[in-house]
């Protein structure tokens, strides 16, 4: 692949996080004292390995031969023509082994677990994609694997639950709280605090305590690195806008990060608008939340006046989370990225449009980014939009059939 | 390594440990979740814990995502929130308790987001009669600002030390200690596992070489026997989940307070034996 030929145009090169895992006022490490030692150890190991040639080679080989990278950059011609405005390029993360970008992070973290000599990994999962990606690498490396999943998500993502089981992982339904992703994360934290000596917790998004937001971003950044080089090679220029859906925000950080110093490239994250921002039934903390602390970091959070975390709603399990990665909070506050929201209905309409016009079933999470494209591309003639097609929608087929009133 | 010698505080926590030391007794610290199992249980429960022999009271601030708690206290948090508990109501309960008990220190325990949501928390907590604060998800590095704000109103932030805390880090924590140090006896959530008495003995002995600040041990202490084993190496023990479960199993306020008093007295006996 061609090396990027465009120099950063900002005077200051973006270099976050700072000491202690801070992205401005966001991030940090708000955890039980018992975990600080493990987090220090993880941060130290990663600092040693991230530029280590052997580690990079091992990671690269796995990404090339096990995951199937680089993923293609694809011009969605019929969609572009039907919307009649901007040219739409899809970064095909749906073509990764296991069906989403999540595996890039789990491969990286599993290699870290191996270096630490930890025989067991745990994970939380919402849509199940991160759980599947964790179960996959655990099977490949011979690690024991427990995945926490909210009871409600176990029902709406039953295909992924079975996939995890087939690969030898133990899926533990979580019945506390709202029985979704946030509660799965609470339960994984409780497991980790109890088994911290022999267990590595593979957090699946750019949230959690430092160093996770940085670590997960770095492993996901292969998406943006490839896409940036592919744009230059295939299109001859950088995109005008990069769009990605944001739950915790790993696929968005992964594609945004290599573009942050390209001042001419707008970065747009799309949160889950659920039934609409005005209804309160959504999962859009960057649009309608306040600064708070949950799951180890300070960021925007959906919480009430008493600081209680609110239950969220989204048609997509993977976006159904009340918090968001701290680096997104920072990019919002410094104005480098903007964050929109798409409703369940808009996401479903975009999902169907991609089905019929491009022969692609995107994940319902990803469909939120596509909804932004459907709304905005017609207003952007002559411009270029790069969309992170973060995952495939096979896992969502039962949900979609249910919406259509069909029992499969 | 020179010890950190704290000038004896003037607050209720320091006074209580001073009295206990002069009597040659260990502190019994008890935890219940505010508003659990019903809003009208908490203040009578606090008084009956004192009557049974508790020296310091921890009161849990109910939170939607209590990520360090075991099943018993998770359930207590859910019940309390279902009863409509808020931090403001927790402070009202402390103020009500203070109408008839001006001596027993009250320490609030919970998660940072609750406290962040109340902008004037230090002033309101101080007015209600709160003496200390334990934030489960606030390690030393993140807590300097809050500790300073609370020190200004004579509320002690109580830091936790875990089995995994390195010696170097323990020295940092100790040098910022206020009120007492809370040694977490096991790797796990509240109320879980079996207590590794030998490890507790070793770690508390090390902490003792660093500081004269009172040292209390909690997590995993269920009864008189474990309380006795641990209190031999500390200035006090914390009992929580066992009491929370007892309250949840009680039919009404009267039976809950009676059972709490009896259970507390039994643990008191174990420590004093």
XYZ file of C-alpha atoms in Angstrom:
681
model
C 0.000 0.000 0.000
C 1.227 3.525 -0.782
C 2.582 5.621 2.058
C 0.508 8.704 2.831
C 1.971 11.670 0.950
C 0.114 14.561 2.556
C 1.811 16.253 5.496
C -0.250 17.253 8.534
C -1.536 20.778 8.028
C -2.109 21.742 11.653
C 0.691 23.662 13.320
C 0.548 21.435 16.358
C 0.547 17.694 15.953
C -2.222 16.026 17.948
C -0.779 14.056 20.827
C -3.323 12.773 23.333
C -3.720 11.571 26.011
C -1.446 13.452 28.384
C -0.160 12.240 31.740
C -2.532 9.969 33.623
C -4.600 9.273 30.523
C -6.191 12.719 30.304
C -7.852 14.076 27.204
C -8.304 17.617 28.506
C -10.654 17.268 31.480
C -11.791 13.839 30.293
C -10.457 10.319 30.746
C -8.343 9.481 33.778
C -8.566 6.431 35.985
C -11.530 6.194 38.340
C -11.395 2.641 39.621
C -11.204 0.640 42.829
C -7.749 0.735 44.394
C -7.352 -3.020 43.798
C -7.197 -2.448 40.025
C -4.642 0.356 39.920
C -1.737 -2.070 40.037
C -3.002 -4.052 37.042
C -3.664 -0.856 35.084
C -0.163 0.424 35.833
C 1.240 -2.891 34.655
C -0.808 -2.819 31.465
C 0.214 0.771 30.701
C 3.881 -0.041 31.262
C 3.797 -3.160 29.111
C 2.039 -1.323 26.308
C 4.532 1.544 26.452
C 7.316 -1.010 26.036
C 5.668 -2.961 23.233
C 3.888 -0.425 21.083
C 6.996 0.414 19.095
C 8.663 -2.962 19.542
C 9.404 -4.422 16.073
C 8.649 -8.021 17.109
C 5.314 -7.084 18.630
C 4.365 -4.981 15.624
C 5.313 -7.806 13.282
C 3.254 -10.341 15.229
C 0.264 -7.979 15.241
C 0.651 -7.187 11.560
C 0.836 -10.841 10.575
C -2.304 -11.656 12.531
C -4.135 -8.737 10.970
C -3.035 -9.765 7.496
C -3.483 -13.535 7.624
C -6.038 -14.185 10.340
C -8.263 -11.123 10.036
C -7.811 -10.479 6.313
C -6.566 -6.897 6.290
C -6.301 -4.463 4.656
C -10.043 -4.196 4.167
C -11.175 -2.599 0.902
C -12.149 0.996 0.312
C -15.236 0.783 -1.871
C -17.039 3.430 -3.913
C -20.770 2.948 -3.367
C -21.762 3.960 -6.896
C -25.495 3.300 -6.887
C -25.960 4.872 -3.461
C -23.938 7.892 -4.605
C -26.048 8.187 -7.744
C -29.364 7.828 -5.945
C -28.505 10.436 -3.309
C -27.216 12.728 -6.032
C -24.574 14.634 -4.104
C -21.288 13.631 -2.505
C -19.316 10.587 -3.600
C -19.642 7.926 -0.912
C -16.769 5.628 -0.058
C -17.206 2.745 2.361
C -14.336 1.423 4.463
C -15.342 -2.221 4.479
C -14.750 -3.245 8.099
C -17.656 -5.654 7.673
C -15.246 -7.855 5.744
C -12.973 -8.481 8.730
C -12.930 -12.002 10.112
C -15.801 -12.149 12.656
C -17.664 -9.388 10.828
C -16.609 -6.120 12.422
C -13.671 -3.905 13.321
C -13.704 -5.184 16.915
C -11.260 -8.003 16.173
C -8.381 -5.559 15.523
C -8.525 -4.562 19.183
C -9.026 -8.059 20.585
C -6.056 -9.396 18.606
C -3.861 -6.637 20.015
C -5.044 -7.073 23.575
C -4.855 -10.866 23.451
C -1.224 -10.560 22.390
C -0.683 -8.335 25.429
C -2.389 -10.924 27.654
C -0.100 -13.567 26.244
C 2.971 -11.443 27.009
C 1.698 -10.930 30.553
C 1.336 -14.693 30.922
C -2.352 -14.408 31.811
C -4.246 -17.587 30.861
C -7.730 -16.099 31.046
C -9.486 -13.202 29.333
C -12.871 -11.653 30.066
C -14.949 -9.213 28.081
C -18.220 -7.315 28.146
C -20.370 -7.202 25.076
C -23.515 -5.463 23.886
C -24.267 -6.463 20.305
C -22.021 -9.453 20.759
C -19.451 -8.404 18.154
C -16.781 -7.660 20.746
C -17.669 -10.859 22.585
C -17.341 -12.871 19.373
C -14.053 -11.147 18.548
C -12.743 -11.932 22.028
C -13.937 -15.558 21.930
C -12.252 -15.885 18.533
C -8.804 -14.747 19.620
C -9.104 -16.672 22.891
C -9.756 -19.867 20.931
C -6.872 -19.164 18.625
C -4.418 -18.479 21.468
C -5.786 -21.173 23.795
C -6.947 -18.745 26.475
C -9.931 -19.395 28.676
C -12.683 -16.847 28.008
C -15.742 -15.558 29.865
C -17.991 -12.978 28.242
C -20.488 -10.883 30.214
C -23.614 -9.902 28.337
C -26.792 -8.222 29.548
C -29.712 -10.614 29.682
C -31.715 -8.427 27.305
C -28.860 -8.452 24.775
C -28.516 -12.232 25.120
C -32.063 -12.443 23.756
C -31.766 -9.868 20.983
C -28.358 -11.145 19.813
C -28.865 -14.886 20.161
C -26.871 -15.688 17.024
C -23.748 -14.078 18.424
C -24.259 -15.828 21.762
C -24.203 -19.150 19.989
C -21.150 -18.179 17.930
C -19.247 -17.422 21.133
C -20.265 -20.751 22.630
C -19.157 -22.613 19.519
C -15.681 -21.155 19.996
C -15.516 -22.354 23.576
C -16.334 -19.146 25.408
C -18.594 -19.077 28.413
C -21.345 -16.459 28.019
C -22.605 -15.147 31.352
C -25.993 -13.359 31.229
C -26.096 -10.279 33.478
C -29.381 -9.692 35.269
C -28.549 -6.607 37.329
C -29.620 -3.036 36.540
C -30.888 -2.458 33.015
C -29.547 -5.862 31.836
C -27.624 -4.293 28.942
C -24.065 -3.274 28.048
C -23.379 -1.000 31.025
C -24.368 -3.725 33.463
C -22.238 -6.255 31.594
C -19.330 -3.858 32.058
C -20.051 -3.544 35.805
C -20.027 -7.324 36.093
C -16.793 -7.649 34.113
C -15.170 -5.102 36.442
C -16.311 -7.172 39.438
C -14.847 -10.300 37.888
C -11.584 -8.535 37.117
C -11.202 -7.114 40.625
C -11.615 -10.674 41.949
C -9.328 -12.474 39.466
C -6.896 -9.713 38.624
C -3.822 -11.940 39.092
C -4.547 -14.383 36.268
C -7.054 -12.492 34.121
C -6.805 -9.771 31.495
C -9.925 -7.720 30.883
C -10.291 -7.018 27.158
C -12.393 -3.853 27.140
C -14.113 -3.542 23.793
C -14.363 0.180 23.354
C -12.385 3.404 23.786
C -13.754 3.829 27.316
C -12.787 2.397 30.692
C -9.864 3.568 32.817
C -6.498 4.622 31.403
C -4.756 3.063 29.468
C -7.783 1.455 27.752
C -9.081 4.460 25.782
C -5.613 4.944 24.291
C -4.896 1.250 23.840
C -8.174 0.427 22.089
C -7.893 3.541 19.909
C -4.380 2.619 18.837
C -5.377 -0.927 17.884
C -8.457 0.365 16.026
C -6.466 3.090 14.239
C -5.408 0.623 11.576
C -8.828 1.435 10.072
C -8.007 5.101 9.558
C -4.411 4.480 8.581
C -5.492 2.178 5.772
C -8.423 4.332 4.737
C -6.297 7.489 4.561
C -3.696 5.811 2.362
C -6.408 4.187 0.207
C -8.153 7.521 -0.336
C -4.894 9.021 -1.541
C -4.119 6.061 -3.748
C -7.572 5.331 -5.198
C -9.144 8.790 -5.201
C -6.070 10.994 -5.175
C -7.257 13.149 -2.277
C -8.431 13.014 1.287
C -12.183 12.907 1.981
C -14.090 16.067 2.923
C -15.904 14.256 5.717
C -15.244 11.073 7.686
C -18.399 9.597 9.259
C -18.759 6.831 11.824
C -21.320 5.683 14.370
C -20.545 6.248 18.055
C -21.614 4.079 20.972
C -18.542 3.790 23.149
C -16.810 5.007 20.013
C -14.082 2.543 19.043
C -14.757 2.338 15.314
C -15.103 6.125 15.158
C -11.861 6.771 17.066
C -10.164 4.165 14.891
C -11.046 5.922 11.670
C -10.851 9.504 13.049
C -7.473 9.344 14.712
C -5.209 9.266 11.645
C -7.191 12.211 10.196
C -7.108 14.501 13.238
C -4.148 16.530 11.975
C -5.766 16.932 8.526
C -7.589 20.177 9.246
C -9.502 20.038 5.963
C -11.179 16.766 6.855
C -14.374 17.118 8.906
C -14.988 14.358 11.440
C -18.605 13.445 12.205
C -19.732 10.926 14.812
C -23.324 9.721 14.808
C -24.916 8.673 18.079
C -28.024 6.583 18.607
C -31.002 8.940 18.622
C -33.391 6.113 19.574
C -36.962 7.377 19.465
C -35.634 10.949 19.081
C -33.455 13.217 21.251
C -36.531 15.084 22.540
C -38.023 11.853 23.939
C -35.127 11.045 26.262
C -35.285 7.460 24.947
C -31.930 7.411 23.193
C -28.230 6.701 23.755
C -26.654 10.016 22.764
C -24.612 11.412 25.677
C -22.587 13.763 23.456
C -25.825 15.331 22.224
C -27.874 15.200 25.390
C -25.731 14.206 28.379
C -23.614 15.838 31.061
C -20.081 15.367 32.310
C -19.802 12.502 34.776
C -17.766 9.496 35.850
C -18.647 5.907 34.978
C -16.610 2.776 34.287
C -13.275 4.306 35.116
C -13.296 7.558 33.185
C -14.734 11.054 33.079
C -16.725 11.798 29.959
C -20.193 12.751 28.813
C -22.778 10.546 30.424
C -26.527 10.162 30.464
C -27.376 10.671 34.110
C -30.067 12.351 36.204
C -29.818 15.225 38.706
C -28.802 12.782 41.448
C -25.943 11.355 39.353
C -27.772 8.079 38.679
C -26.969 6.645 35.275
C -30.024 6.589 33.043
C -31.289 3.667 31.050
C -30.771 4.146 27.351
C -32.611 3.053 24.252
C -31.403 2.130 20.801
C -32.533 -0.377 18.203
C -28.877 -1.415 18.035
C -27.498 -3.219 21.076
C -23.961 -2.052 20.318
C -24.875 1.624 20.713
C -27.109 1.105 23.735
C -24.657 2.574 26.255
C -25.034 5.693 28.461
C -21.389 6.795 28.247
C -18.911 7.501 25.493
C -15.141 7.315 25.147
C -13.383 10.308 26.754
C -11.455 11.202 23.610
C -14.737 11.834 21.787
C -15.768 14.160 24.635
C -12.477 15.992 24.142
C -12.782 16.193 20.333
C -16.295 17.584 20.776
C -15.196 20.215 23.290
C -12.226 21.418 21.209
C -14.459 21.464 18.138
C -12.374 19.019 16.123
C -15.244 16.595 15.664
C -18.988 17.117 15.621
C -21.568 14.659 16.834
C -24.994 14.163 15.337
C -27.689 11.609 16.170
C -29.809 9.325 14.011
C -33.090 7.815 15.178
C -33.958 4.125 15.084
C -36.238 4.784 12.109
C -33.624 6.736 10.146
C -31.051 4.012 10.786
C -33.485 1.319 9.620
C -34.238 3.268 6.440
C -30.527 3.626 5.693
C -30.013 -0.075 6.415
C -32.623 -0.982 3.795
C -31.212 1.478 1.282
C -27.769 -0.128 1.468
C -29.334 -3.607 1.209
C -31.136 -2.771 -2.026
C -28.670 -0.419 -3.665
C -25.320 -1.948 -2.800
C -26.023 -5.558 -1.838
C -24.601 -4.989 1.629
C -26.294 -5.764 4.944
C -24.634 -3.334 7.369
C -24.836 -3.706 11.146
C -27.626 -1.663 12.729
C -24.912 0.281 14.593
C -23.255 1.199 11.294
C -26.639 2.095 9.811
C -26.664 5.175 12.081
C -23.604 6.542 10.254
C -25.303 5.724 6.954
C -28.415 7.620 8.064
C -26.272 10.759 8.381
C -24.988 10.137 4.856
C -28.494 9.692 3.466
C -29.516 13.000 5.028
C -26.428 15.031 4.155
C -24.881 13.651 0.957
C -27.503 15.296 -1.296
C -26.410 18.690 0.113
C -22.732 18.059 -0.679
C -22.282 17.930 -4.488
C -18.680 17.516 -5.575
C -17.543 16.444 -2.136
C -16.359 13.089 -0.850
C -17.623 11.223 2.215
C -15.719 8.368 3.799
C -17.966 6.118 5.905
C -16.687 3.557 8.343
C -18.784 0.519 7.469
C -17.847 -0.843 10.867
C -19.659 -4.182 10.794
C -21.965 -6.490 8.945
C -25.606 -6.990 9.766
C -25.920 -10.770 9.766
C -26.233 -10.674 13.565
C -29.193 -8.271 13.264
C -31.335 -10.322 10.936
C -33.625 -11.584 13.691
C -34.122 -8.023 14.974
C -34.964 -6.750 11.492
C -37.317 -9.668 10.829
C -39.002 -8.919 14.124
C -39.510 -5.264 13.099
C -41.009 -6.552 9.843
C -43.323 -8.835 11.795
C -41.736 -11.980 10.404
C -40.762 -15.032 12.435
C -37.817 -16.849 10.891
C 11.268 5.084 56.594
C 9.957 7.722 58.997
C 6.357 7.360 60.017
C 3.820 9.930 58.981
C 2.750 11.385 62.265
C -0.546 13.125 61.849
C -1.450 15.787 64.300
C -4.527 14.368 66.010
C -7.577 15.732 64.238
C -10.299 17.549 66.034
C -13.169 15.848 64.242
C -15.349 13.032 65.508
C -13.329 10.346 63.717
C -10.063 11.323 65.388
C -11.788 11.751 68.744
C -13.420 8.340 68.517
C -10.130 6.560 67.776
C -8.491 8.529 70.586
C -11.127 7.330 73.053
C -10.875 3.728 71.825
C -7.094 3.779 72.095
C -7.247 5.075 75.628
C -9.637 2.234 76.487
C -7.487 -0.331 74.709
C -10.368 -1.221 72.401
C -10.674 -1.811 68.665
C -13.154 0.018 66.481
C -16.190 -1.730 65.077
C -17.224 0.024 61.876
C -20.568 -0.974 60.369
C -21.995 -0.382 56.902
C -25.592 -0.217 55.765
C -27.015 1.228 52.571
C -29.118 4.343 53.139
C -32.785 3.829 52.319
C -32.573 0.033 52.302
C -34.738 -1.966 52.618
C -37.098 0.962 53.285
C -36.631 4.694 53.797
C -37.787 4.463 57.424
C -35.254 1.764 58.353
C -32.055 3.758 58.156
C -32.077 6.153 61.118
C -33.385 3.543 63.620
C -30.811 1.107 62.205
C -28.001 3.607 62.818
C -29.040 4.019 66.448
C -29.347 0.286 67.014
C -25.907 -0.332 65.480
C -24.495 2.131 68.022
C -26.483 0.452 70.806
C -25.025 -2.903 69.749
C -21.472 -1.583 69.998
C -20.578 0.008 66.670
C -18.120 2.900 67.019
C -18.245 4.391 63.537
C -21.067 4.217 60.994
C -20.661 3.920 57.253
C -23.714 4.819 55.240
C -23.860 3.762 51.606
C -24.993 6.321 49.021
C -27.174 4.291 46.625
C -25.851 4.303 43.056
C -27.137 2.829 39.816
C -23.806 1.191 38.910
C -22.070 -0.057 42.053
C -19.224 -1.767 40.225
C -17.210 -2.855 43.288
C -20.075 -4.386 45.237
C -20.993 -8.019 45.653
C -24.566 -9.308 45.248
C -25.790 -8.311 48.741
C -24.932 -4.623 48.467
C -25.856 -4.476 44.755
C -29.331 -5.640 45.733
C -29.405 -3.085 48.557
C -28.559 -0.313 46.078
C -31.353 -1.417 43.750
C -33.886 -1.569 46.590
C -32.868 1.846 47.901
C -33.122 3.459 44.463
C -36.509 1.838 43.941
C -37.511 3.512 47.223
C -36.601 6.875 45.699
C -33.316 7.440 47.525
C -31.088 10.360 46.542
C -27.942 11.845 48.014
C -30.039 14.719 49.411
C -32.151 12.185 51.309
C -28.999 10.466 52.610
C -27.924 13.816 54.080
C -31.377 14.311 55.612
C -31.015 10.942 57.347
C -27.618 11.895 58.748
C -29.055 15.172 60.032
C -31.904 13.287 61.695
C -29.463 10.852 63.310
C -27.442 13.804 64.591
C -30.433 15.161 66.502
C -29.837 12.509 69.128
C -26.254 11.326 68.537
C -23.530 13.945 68.416
C -20.637 11.583 69.139
C -20.650 8.715 66.623
C -18.762 9.487 63.407
C -20.763 9.031 60.200
C -18.915 8.233 56.990
C -20.624 8.208 53.609
C -19.471 5.573 51.137
C -20.274 5.422 47.465
C -19.308 6.353 43.930
C -17.943 9.612 42.613
C -20.766 10.444 40.224
C -23.198 10.867 43.134
C -21.004 13.482 44.768
C -20.160 15.243 41.479
C -23.873 15.715 40.848
C -24.267 17.847 44.003
C -22.270 21.032 43.440
C -22.363 22.147 47.087
C -21.827 18.676 48.541
C -19.027 19.684 50.976
C -21.143 22.386 52.644
C -24.338 20.354 52.752
C -22.582 17.211 54.023
C -20.836 19.214 56.717
C -24.086 20.840 57.822
C -25.783 17.445 58.004
C -23.065 16.157 60.321
C -21.027 13.935 57.987
C -17.480 13.250 59.154
C -15.892 11.221 56.398
C -16.218 10.098 52.783
C -15.103 6.884 51.091
C -15.248 6.957 47.304
C -14.895 3.446 45.971
C -13.861 4.538 42.468
C -11.601 7.437 43.381
C -7.941 6.500 43.705
C -5.458 8.921 45.238
C -4.282 10.384 41.887
C -7.767 11.564 41.000
C -8.882 12.686 44.433
C -6.699 15.618 45.484
C -9.228 18.269 44.550
C -12.114 16.621 46.390
C -9.959 15.954 49.444
C -9.006 19.621 49.588
C -12.603 20.802 49.254
C -13.706 18.445 52.015
C -10.807 19.244 54.305
C -12.000 22.854 54.308
C -15.232 21.690 55.962
C -13.548 19.142 58.270
C -14.637 16.052 56.367
C -11.990 13.357 56.030
C -11.507 11.520 52.748
C -10.677 7.950 53.690
C -8.340 6.226 51.245
C -8.350 2.546 50.514
C -5.285 0.327 50.359
C -5.638 -3.011 48.543
C -3.711 -6.293 48.614
C -2.375 -5.312 45.185
C -1.189 -1.853 46.272
C 2.593 -1.716 45.932
C 4.790 -0.593 48.830
C 5.710 2.559 46.951
C 2.119 3.427 46.260
C 1.097 2.601 49.824
C 3.569 5.236 51.027
C 1.888 7.849 48.804
C -1.546 6.885 50.056
C -0.432 6.896 53.679
C 1.152 10.328 53.406
C -2.234 11.691 52.272
C -4.269 9.777 54.834
C -7.029 11.475 56.782
C -9.488 9.979 59.283
C -8.324 6.398 58.977
C -6.905 4.049 56.353
C -9.212 1.390 54.959
C -7.373 -1.820 54.119
C -9.333 -3.918 51.617
C -8.763 -7.444 52.895
C -9.254 -9.362 49.680
C -9.199 -9.094 45.918
C -12.858 -9.020 45.120
C -16.153 -7.305 45.666
C -17.746 -6.500 49.001
C -18.929 -9.507 50.969
C -17.127 -12.030 48.781
C -14.629 -14.800 49.223
C -12.817 -16.063 52.254
C -10.515 -13.849 54.192
C -6.751 -14.435 53.700
C -5.828 -13.728 57.330
C -2.080 -14.263 56.872
C -1.879 -11.788 54.005
C -3.942 -9.259 55.943
C -1.595 -9.659 58.899
C 1.462 -9.092 56.755
C 0.118 -6.070 54.876
C -1.333 -4.343 57.923
C 1.977 -4.883 59.722
C 3.741 -3.158 56.836
C 1.280 -0.262 56.827
C 1.752 0.055 60.569
C 5.462 0.745 60.003
C 4.497 3.709 57.822
C 1.902 5.507 59.876
C 0.099 6.020 63.153
C -3.140 6.829 61.352
C -5.804 4.335 62.483
C -6.060 1.299 60.253
C -9.363 -0.497 59.632
C -9.856 -3.689 57.646
C -12.931 -4.436 55.594
C -14.428 -6.629 52.780
C -15.118 -10.263 53.656
C -15.620 -9.886 57.421
C -18.848 -11.677 58.199
C -19.000 -12.649 61.848
C -17.433 -12.505 65.300
C -14.786 -15.056 64.402
C -13.394 -13.294 61.303
C -13.719 -9.945 63.062
C -11.605 -11.218 65.947
C -8.953 -12.724 63.653
C -8.517 -9.478 61.759
C -8.889 -6.964 64.571
C -5.791 -8.363 66.263
C -3.734 -6.677 63.527
C -5.651 -3.449 63.046
C -7.355 -0.608 64.876
C -10.729 -1.641 63.636
C -12.837 -3.848 61.388
C -15.625 -3.037 58.947
C -18.693 -5.263 58.632
C -21.187 -4.573 55.848
C -22.739 -7.209 53.598
C -23.699 -9.480 56.503
C -25.668 -6.653 58.153
C -27.252 -5.584 54.878
C -28.501 -9.139 54.310
C -29.862 -9.313 57.822
C -31.910 -6.156 57.268
C -33.228 -7.381 53.938
C -34.486 -10.561 55.598
C -36.329 -8.723 58.369
C -40.093 -8.326 58.305
C -40.266 -4.773 59.649
C -38.258 -1.930 61.175
C -38.623 -3.231 64.724
C -37.320 -6.705 63.945
C -34.568 -5.322 61.689
C -33.243 -3.011 64.391
C -33.428 -5.732 67.012
C -31.552 -8.220 64.838
C -28.967 -5.604 63.915
C -28.363 -4.796 67.572
C -27.936 -8.465 68.463
C -25.626 -9.190 65.524
C -23.511 -6.108 66.221
C -23.221 -7.037 69.895
C -22.021 -10.530 68.950
C -19.312 -9.121 66.675
C -18.395 -6.607 69.379
C -17.913 -9.496 71.800
C -15.739 -11.300 69.288
C -13.468 -8.282 68.914
C -13.273 -7.581 72.618
C -12.635 -11.213 73.565
